[in-house]
Coordinates of C-alpha atoms and ligand atoms in Angstrom, one line a residue:
X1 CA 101.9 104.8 90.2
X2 CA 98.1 105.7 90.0
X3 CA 95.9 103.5 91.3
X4 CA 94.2 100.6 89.4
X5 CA 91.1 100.3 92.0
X6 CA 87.8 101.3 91.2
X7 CA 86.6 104.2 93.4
X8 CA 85.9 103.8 96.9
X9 CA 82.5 101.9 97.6
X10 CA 82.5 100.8 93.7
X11 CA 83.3 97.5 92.7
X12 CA 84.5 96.0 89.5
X13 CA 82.5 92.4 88.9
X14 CA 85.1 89.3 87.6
X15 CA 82.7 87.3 85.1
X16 CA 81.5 84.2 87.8
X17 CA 80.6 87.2 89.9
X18 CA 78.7 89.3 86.8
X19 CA 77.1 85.7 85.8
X20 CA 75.5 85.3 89.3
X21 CA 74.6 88.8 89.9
X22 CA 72.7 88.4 86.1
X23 CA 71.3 85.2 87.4
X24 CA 69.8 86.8 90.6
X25 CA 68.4 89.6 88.4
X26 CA 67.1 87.6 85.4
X27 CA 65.2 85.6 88.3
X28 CA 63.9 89.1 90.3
X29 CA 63.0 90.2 86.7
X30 CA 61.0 87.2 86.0
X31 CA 59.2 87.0 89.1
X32 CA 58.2 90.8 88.9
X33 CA 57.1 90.8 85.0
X34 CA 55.1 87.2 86.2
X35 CA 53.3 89.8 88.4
X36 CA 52.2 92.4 85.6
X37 CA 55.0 95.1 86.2
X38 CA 56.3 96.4 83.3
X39 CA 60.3 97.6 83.3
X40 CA 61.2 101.6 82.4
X41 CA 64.5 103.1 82.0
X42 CA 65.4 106.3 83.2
X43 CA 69.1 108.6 83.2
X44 CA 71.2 107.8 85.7
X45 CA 71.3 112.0 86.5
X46 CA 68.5 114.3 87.3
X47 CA 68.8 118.5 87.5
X48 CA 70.1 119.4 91.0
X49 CA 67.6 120.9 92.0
X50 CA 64.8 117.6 91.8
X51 CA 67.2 115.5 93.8
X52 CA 67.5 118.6 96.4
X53 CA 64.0 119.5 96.4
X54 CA 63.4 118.1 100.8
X55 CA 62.0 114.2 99.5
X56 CA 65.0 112.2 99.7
X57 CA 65.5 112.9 103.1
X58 CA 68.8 111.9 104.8
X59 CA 69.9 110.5 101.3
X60 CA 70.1 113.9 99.7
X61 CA 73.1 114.8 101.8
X62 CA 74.6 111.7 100.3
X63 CA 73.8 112.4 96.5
X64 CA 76.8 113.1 94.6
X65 CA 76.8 116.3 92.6
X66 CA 77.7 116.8 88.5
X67 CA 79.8 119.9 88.4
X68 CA 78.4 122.3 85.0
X69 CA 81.1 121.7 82.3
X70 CA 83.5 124.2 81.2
X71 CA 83.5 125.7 84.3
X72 CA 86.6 128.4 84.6
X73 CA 88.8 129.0 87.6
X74 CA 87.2 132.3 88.1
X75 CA 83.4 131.1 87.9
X76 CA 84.6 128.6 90.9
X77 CA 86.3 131.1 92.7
X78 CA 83.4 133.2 92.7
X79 CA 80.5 131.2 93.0
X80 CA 78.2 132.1 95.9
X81 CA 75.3 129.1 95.6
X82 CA 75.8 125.4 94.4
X83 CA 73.4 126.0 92.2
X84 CA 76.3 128.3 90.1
X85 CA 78.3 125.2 89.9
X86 CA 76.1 121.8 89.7
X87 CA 73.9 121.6 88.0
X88 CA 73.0 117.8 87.8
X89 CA 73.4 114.6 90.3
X90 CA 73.8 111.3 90.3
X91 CA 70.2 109.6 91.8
X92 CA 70.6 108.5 94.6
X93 CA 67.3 106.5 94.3
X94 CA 64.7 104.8 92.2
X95 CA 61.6 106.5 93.3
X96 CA 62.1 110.2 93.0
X97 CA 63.1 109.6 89.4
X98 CA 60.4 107.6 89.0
X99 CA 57.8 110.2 89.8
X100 CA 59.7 112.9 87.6
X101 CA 58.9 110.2 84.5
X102 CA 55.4 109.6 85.7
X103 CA 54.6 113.2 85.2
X104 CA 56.7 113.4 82.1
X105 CA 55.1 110.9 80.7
X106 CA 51.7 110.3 82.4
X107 CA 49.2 110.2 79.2
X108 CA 51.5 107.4 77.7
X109 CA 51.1 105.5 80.7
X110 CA 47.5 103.2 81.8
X111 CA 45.7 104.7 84.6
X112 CA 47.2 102.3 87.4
X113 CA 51.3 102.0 86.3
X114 CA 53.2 99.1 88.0
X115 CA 56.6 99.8 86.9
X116 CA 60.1 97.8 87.2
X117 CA 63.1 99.5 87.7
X118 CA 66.2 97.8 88.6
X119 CA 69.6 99.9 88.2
X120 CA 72.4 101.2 90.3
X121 CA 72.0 104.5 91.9
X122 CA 75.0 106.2 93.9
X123 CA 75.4 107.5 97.7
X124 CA 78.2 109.0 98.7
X125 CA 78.3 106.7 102.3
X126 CA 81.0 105.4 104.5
X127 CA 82.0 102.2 102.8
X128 CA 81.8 99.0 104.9
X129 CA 80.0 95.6 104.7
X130 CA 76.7 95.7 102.6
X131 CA 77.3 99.4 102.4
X132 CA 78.6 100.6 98.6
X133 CA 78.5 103.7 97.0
X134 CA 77.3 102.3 94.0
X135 CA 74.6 99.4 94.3
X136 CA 72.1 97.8 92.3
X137 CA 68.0 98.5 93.9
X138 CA 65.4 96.2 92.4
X139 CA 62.3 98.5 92.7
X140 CA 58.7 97.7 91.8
X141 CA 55.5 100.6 92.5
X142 CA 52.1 101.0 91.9
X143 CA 51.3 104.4 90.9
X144 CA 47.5 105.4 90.6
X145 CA 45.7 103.2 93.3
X146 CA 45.2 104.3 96.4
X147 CA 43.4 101.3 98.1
X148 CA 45.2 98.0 100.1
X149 CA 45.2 96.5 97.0
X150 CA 48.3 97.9 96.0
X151 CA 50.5 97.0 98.6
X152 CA 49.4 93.6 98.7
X153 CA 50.2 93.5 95.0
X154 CA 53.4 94.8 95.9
X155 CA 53.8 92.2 98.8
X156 CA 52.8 89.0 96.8
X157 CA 55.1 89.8 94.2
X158 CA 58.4 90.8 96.2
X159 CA 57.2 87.2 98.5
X160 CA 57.4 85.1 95.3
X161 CA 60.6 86.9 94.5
X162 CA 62.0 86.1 97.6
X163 CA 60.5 82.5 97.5
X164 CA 62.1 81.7 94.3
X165 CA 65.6 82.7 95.2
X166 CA 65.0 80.6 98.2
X167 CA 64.7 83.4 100.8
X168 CA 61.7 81.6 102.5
X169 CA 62.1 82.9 105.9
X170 CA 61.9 86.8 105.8
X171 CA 59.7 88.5 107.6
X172 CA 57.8 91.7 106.5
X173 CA 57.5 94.3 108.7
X174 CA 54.5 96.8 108.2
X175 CA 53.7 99.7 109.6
X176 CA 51.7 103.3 109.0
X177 CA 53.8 106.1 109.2
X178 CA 50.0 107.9 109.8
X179 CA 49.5 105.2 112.9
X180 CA 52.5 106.2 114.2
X181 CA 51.8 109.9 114.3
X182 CA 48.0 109.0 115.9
X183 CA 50.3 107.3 118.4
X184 CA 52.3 110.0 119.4
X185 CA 49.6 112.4 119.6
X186 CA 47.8 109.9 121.8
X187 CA 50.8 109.5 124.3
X188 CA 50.8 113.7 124.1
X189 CA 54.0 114.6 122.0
X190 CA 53.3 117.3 120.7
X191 CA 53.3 117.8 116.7
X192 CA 57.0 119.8 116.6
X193 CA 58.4 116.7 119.0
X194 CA 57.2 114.4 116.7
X195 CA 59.9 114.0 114.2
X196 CA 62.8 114.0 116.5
X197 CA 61.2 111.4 118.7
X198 CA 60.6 109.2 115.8
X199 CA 64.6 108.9 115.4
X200 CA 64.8 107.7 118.7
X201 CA 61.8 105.5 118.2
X202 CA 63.5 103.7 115.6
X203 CA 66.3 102.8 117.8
X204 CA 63.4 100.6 119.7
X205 CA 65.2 97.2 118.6
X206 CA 68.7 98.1 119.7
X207 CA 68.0 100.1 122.9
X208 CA 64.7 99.0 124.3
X209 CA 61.9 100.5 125.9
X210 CA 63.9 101.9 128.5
X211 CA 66.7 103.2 126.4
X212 CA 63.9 105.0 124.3
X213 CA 62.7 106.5 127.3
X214 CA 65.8 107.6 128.0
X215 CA 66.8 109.0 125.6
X216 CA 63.7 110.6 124.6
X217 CA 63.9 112.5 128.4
X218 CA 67.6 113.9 127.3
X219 CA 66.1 115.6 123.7
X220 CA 63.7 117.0 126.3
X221 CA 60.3 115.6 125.4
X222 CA 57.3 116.3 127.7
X223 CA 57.9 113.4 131.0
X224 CA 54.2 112.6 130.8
X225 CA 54.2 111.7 127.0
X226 CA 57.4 109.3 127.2
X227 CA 56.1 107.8 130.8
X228 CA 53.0 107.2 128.5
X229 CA 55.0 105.6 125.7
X230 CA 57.0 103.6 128.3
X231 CA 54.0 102.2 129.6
X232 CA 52.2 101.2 126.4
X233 CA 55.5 99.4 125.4
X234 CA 56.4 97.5 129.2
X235 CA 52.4 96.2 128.4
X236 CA 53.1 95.0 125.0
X237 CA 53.2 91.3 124.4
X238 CA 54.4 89.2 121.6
X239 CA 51.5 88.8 118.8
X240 CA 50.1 85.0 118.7
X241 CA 47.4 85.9 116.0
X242 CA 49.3 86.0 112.5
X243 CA 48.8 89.5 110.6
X244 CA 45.7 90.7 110.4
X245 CA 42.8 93.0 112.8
X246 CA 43.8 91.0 116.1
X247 CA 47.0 91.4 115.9
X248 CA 47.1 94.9 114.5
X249 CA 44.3 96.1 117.2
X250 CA 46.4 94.2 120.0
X251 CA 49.0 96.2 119.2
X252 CA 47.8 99.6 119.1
X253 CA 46.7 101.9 121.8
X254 CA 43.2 103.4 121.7
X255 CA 42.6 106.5 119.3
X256 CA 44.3 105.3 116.1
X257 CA 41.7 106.6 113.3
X258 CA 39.9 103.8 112.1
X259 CA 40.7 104.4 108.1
X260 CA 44.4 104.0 109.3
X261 CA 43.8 100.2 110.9
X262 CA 41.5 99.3 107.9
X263 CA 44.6 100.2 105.7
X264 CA 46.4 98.3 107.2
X265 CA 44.0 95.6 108.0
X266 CA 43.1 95.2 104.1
X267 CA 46.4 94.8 103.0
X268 CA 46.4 91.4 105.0
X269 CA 43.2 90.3 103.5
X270 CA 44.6 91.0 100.0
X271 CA 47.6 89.3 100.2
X272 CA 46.1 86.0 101.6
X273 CA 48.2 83.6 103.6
X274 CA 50.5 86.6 105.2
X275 CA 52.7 83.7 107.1
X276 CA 55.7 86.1 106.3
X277 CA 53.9 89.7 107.4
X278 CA 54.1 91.0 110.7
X279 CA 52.9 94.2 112.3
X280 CA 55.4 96.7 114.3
X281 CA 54.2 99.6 115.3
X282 CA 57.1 101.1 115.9
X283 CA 58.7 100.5 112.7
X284 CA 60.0 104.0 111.5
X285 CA 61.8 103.8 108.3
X286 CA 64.2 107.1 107.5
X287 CA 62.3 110.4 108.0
X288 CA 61.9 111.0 104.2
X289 CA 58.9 110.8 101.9
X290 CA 56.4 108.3 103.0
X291 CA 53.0 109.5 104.0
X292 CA 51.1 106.2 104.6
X293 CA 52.0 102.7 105.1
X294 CA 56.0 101.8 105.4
X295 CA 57.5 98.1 105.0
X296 CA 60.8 96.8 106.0
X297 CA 62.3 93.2 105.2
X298 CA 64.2 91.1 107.7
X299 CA 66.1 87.6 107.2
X300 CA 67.0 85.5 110.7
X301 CA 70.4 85.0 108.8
X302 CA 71.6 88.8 108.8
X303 CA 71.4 92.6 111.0
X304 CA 70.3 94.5 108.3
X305 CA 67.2 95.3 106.4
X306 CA 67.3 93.1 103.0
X307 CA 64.7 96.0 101.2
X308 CA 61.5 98.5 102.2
X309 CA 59.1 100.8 101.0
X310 CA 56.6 102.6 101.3
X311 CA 53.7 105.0 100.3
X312 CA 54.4 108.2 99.1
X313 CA 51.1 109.8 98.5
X314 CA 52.3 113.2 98.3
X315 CA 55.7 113.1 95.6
X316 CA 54.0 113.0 92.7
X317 CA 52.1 116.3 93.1
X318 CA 55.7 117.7 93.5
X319 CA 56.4 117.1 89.7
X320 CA 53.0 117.0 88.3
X321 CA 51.0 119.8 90.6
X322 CA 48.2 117.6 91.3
X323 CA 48.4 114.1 94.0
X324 CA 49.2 110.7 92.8
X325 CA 48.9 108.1 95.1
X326 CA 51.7 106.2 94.7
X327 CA 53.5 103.2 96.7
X328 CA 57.0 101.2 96.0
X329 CA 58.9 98.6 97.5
X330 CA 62.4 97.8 96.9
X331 CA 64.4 94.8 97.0
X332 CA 68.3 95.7 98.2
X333 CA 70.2 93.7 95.5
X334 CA 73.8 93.7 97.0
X335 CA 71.9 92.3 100.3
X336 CA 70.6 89.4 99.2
X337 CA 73.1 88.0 96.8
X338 CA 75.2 86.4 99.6
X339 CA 72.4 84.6 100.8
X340 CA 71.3 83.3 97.3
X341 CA 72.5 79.8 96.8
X342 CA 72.1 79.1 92.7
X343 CA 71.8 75.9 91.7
X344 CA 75.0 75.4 89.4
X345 CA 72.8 74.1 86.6
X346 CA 70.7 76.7 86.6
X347 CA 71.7 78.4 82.7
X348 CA 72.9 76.4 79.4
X349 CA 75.8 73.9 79.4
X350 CA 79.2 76.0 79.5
X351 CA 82.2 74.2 77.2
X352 CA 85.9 74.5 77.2
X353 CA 87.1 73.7 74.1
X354 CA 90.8 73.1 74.6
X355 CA 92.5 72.8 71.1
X356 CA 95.8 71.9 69.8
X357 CA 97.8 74.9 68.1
X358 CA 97.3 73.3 64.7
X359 CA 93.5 72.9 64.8
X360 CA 92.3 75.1 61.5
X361 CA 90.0 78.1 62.5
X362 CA 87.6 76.4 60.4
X363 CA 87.5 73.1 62.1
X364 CA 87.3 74.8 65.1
X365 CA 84.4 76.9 64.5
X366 CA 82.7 74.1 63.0
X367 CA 82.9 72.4 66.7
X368 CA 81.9 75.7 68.0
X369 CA 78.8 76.5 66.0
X370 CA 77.6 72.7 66.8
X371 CA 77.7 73.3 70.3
X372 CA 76.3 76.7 70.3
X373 CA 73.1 75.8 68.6
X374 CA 72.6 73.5 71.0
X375 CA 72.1 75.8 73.3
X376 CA 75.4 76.0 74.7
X377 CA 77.7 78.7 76.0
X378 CA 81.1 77.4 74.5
X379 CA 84.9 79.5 75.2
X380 CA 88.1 78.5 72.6
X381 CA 91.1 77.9 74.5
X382 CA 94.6 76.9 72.8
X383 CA 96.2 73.9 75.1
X384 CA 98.4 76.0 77.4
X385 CA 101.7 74.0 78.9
X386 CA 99.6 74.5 82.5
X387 CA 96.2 72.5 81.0
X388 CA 95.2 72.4 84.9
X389 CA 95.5 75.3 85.9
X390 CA 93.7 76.8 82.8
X391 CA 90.9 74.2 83.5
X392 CA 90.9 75.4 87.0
X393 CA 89.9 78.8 85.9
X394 CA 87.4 77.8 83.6
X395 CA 86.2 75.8 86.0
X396 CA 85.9 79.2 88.5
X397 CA 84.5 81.3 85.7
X398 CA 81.4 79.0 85.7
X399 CA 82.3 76.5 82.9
X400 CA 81.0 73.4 83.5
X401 CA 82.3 70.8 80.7
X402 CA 85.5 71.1 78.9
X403 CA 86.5 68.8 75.4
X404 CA 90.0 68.3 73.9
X405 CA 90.2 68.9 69.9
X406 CA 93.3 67.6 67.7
X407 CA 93.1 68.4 64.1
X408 CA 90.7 66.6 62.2
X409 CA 89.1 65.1 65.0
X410 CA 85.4 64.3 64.2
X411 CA 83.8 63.7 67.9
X412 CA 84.3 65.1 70.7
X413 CA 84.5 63.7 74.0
X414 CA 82.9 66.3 76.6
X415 CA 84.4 65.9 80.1
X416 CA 82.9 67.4 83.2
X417 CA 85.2 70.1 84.8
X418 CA 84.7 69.7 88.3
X419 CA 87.4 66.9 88.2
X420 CA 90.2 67.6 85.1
X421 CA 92.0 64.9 83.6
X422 CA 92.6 63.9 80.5
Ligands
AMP501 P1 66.5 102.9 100.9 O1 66.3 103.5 99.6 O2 67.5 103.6 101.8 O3 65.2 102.6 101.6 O4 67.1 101.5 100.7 C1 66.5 100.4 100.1 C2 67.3 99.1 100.3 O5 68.5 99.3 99.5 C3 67.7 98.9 101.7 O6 66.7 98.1 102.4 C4 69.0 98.1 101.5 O7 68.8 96.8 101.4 C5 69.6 98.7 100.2 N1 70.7 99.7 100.5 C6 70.5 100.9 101.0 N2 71.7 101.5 101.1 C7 72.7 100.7 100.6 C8 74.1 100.7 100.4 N3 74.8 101.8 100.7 N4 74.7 99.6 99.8 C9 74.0 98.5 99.5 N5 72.6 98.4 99.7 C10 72.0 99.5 100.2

């Protein structure tokens, strides 16, 4: 028999689990709009050739690809470039799509464009915890200002986000992918090294200074650059400042252009109070489109990253022919629902309204409509012979009160549902 699963990596959502995932949003929404973001739409496929176009980095490989239609046998057989064949993709994220619309539709939009966009988007990874193929990315940006003030608009607003689902203790990692490359060129790697020794840089937090060096020394980097590096990070000490110039300039090595640290200096002085911000300099984030400052979101309660973003100065220009400074930062959705407790009131009063077989529609509806301009959210349910066990599954699908109705019966009696009886 075929399979009745949904495709690998892609789930199917029972309703208590599409209730709570609407919840989350509604509240991520809310805290976004709050903040003077404005939500856009966009398909969920672009040409081939935009997601393919070198910005997506590692996450192109990973787009999934729309085949033309009415292709024949032959035309497959005898195609010599993808391009013959696809002609379309699935996104694979929220931001290259994002700058395709700004320079479709830049002279509709204000000069500085804070947009929402929060929508699924497809990768064609290994499935495993926290991993999907399809998963929902809660995305804000800030196209149009190139100043600090920007990412501490986007920081404020994804903190209160975080805040009010309760996430109080994540930390924000910031770095400048422009510091980093100052850094290397002060340790002497030279500019071709550069990106390969980045993606051993990033492995800083699970194989240490050492390991870095290491490993570095294997891909064949110069010995005095990495004995450099190794040196700068054996002196390093934990930051007791909290973000801002101390801590930035204590953790930086001689050299760094100044307009870099005062980048990433003002972004603390805009955001005020940065209790949850911390500066890593070696904080790498993927190898794809950012050009200035980079941000990565941890939680003491899990491994992986719960969002990011980032500054990408130079992707707009792509579409439009001219630069667009431009900087996002994206909350990952799937991440943070586990750690989301709701508070089971949150949303109107759902009613069970268990009614004997003889109740007339009318009657019924009556009931119904009472309840439902009332605000609440109110399912029919003919008495089964297995009352508890229908209660039971009210009960899981987020109903909170149920009511028995006989025929004729003028009052009801509402009952909570967390302990059934009648
Ligand atoms: P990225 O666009 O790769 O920077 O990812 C942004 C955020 O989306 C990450 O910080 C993750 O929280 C989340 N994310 C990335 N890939 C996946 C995936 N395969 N499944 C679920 N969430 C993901």
């Amino acid at each position: 028999m075929a399979t009745v699963n949904p495709p690998r990596g892609m789930r199917d959502f029972l309703p208590a689990e599409k209730r709570r995932r609407e919840q989350v949003l509604a509240m991520i929404r809310d805290r976004y709009e709050a903040h003077g973001f404005d939500e856009i739409e966009t398909p969920v496929m672009e040409d081939y050739a935009r997601l393919h176009g070198g910005l997506g980095g590692d996450n192109e490989k990973l787009a999934f690809t729309v085949m033309k239609r009415a292709l024949t046998t032959e035309k497959l057989r005898s195609a010599a470039d993808p391009a013959d064949l696809a002609d379309l993709g699935l996104r694979f994220d929220l931001t290259v799509p994002l700058s395709r619309f700004y320079a479709s539709h830049r002279g509709d939009l204000p000069g500085v464009f804070r947009a929402i966009q929060i929508a699924p988007v497809w990768r064609a990874e290994r499935p495993q915890k926290g991993r999907y193929r399809q998963f929902v990315q809660c995305d804000i940006d800030i196209i149009g200002d190139a100043t600090p003030r920007a990412e501490a608009e986007l920081l404020a607003a994804s903190l209160d986000a975080f805040s009010t689902l309760g996430l109080r203790d994540v930390t924000i990692r910031i770095n400048d992918r422009r510091a980093l490359d100052a850094m290397l060129d002060v340790f002497g790697f030279p500019v071709t090294d550069r990106p390969g020794a980045l993606i051993t840089i990033d492995k800083l937090d699970k194989i240490g200074p050492s390991g870095v060096a290491a490993e570095l020394r294997e891909r064949g980097s110069a010995d005095e650059a990495v004995t450099a590096l190794e040196e700068f990070l054996d002196g390093l000490a934990e930051p007791t400042e909290p973000y801002g110039a101390a801590q930035i300039r204590a953790l930086l090595p001689q050299g760094i252009p100044e307009d870099v640290v005062d980048h990433l200096v003002g972004i603390g002085e805009a955001v005020g109070g940065p209790a949850a911000l911390r500066f890593d300099p070696f904080l790498v984030r993927g190898m794809g489109y950012y050009t200035g400052t980079i941000f990565e979101v941890e939680h003491p309660e899990v491994s992986y990253s719960l969002g990011g973003g980032g500054r990408y100065d130079g992707m707009i220009g792509r579409f439009l022919g001219q630069d667009v400074p431009a900087v996002g930062f994206s909350i990952g959705f799937e991440r943070i629902l586990d750690l989301v407790e709701l508070d089971p009131a949150v949303g109107s009063e759902a009613v069970v309204l268990v009614h004997d077989k003889d109740v007339p529609v009318a009657e019924l509806l009556a009931h119904k409509e009472a309840l439902v301009a009332s605000g609440a959210r109110v399912r029919l349910e003919q008495r089964p012979r297995n009352l508890k066990g229908a209660l039971e599954r009210a009960a899981a699908d987020g109903y909170t009160v149920f009511a028995t109705v006989a025929r004729g019966q003028d009052e009801l009696e509402l009952k909570p549902l967390a302990e059934p009886s009648e």
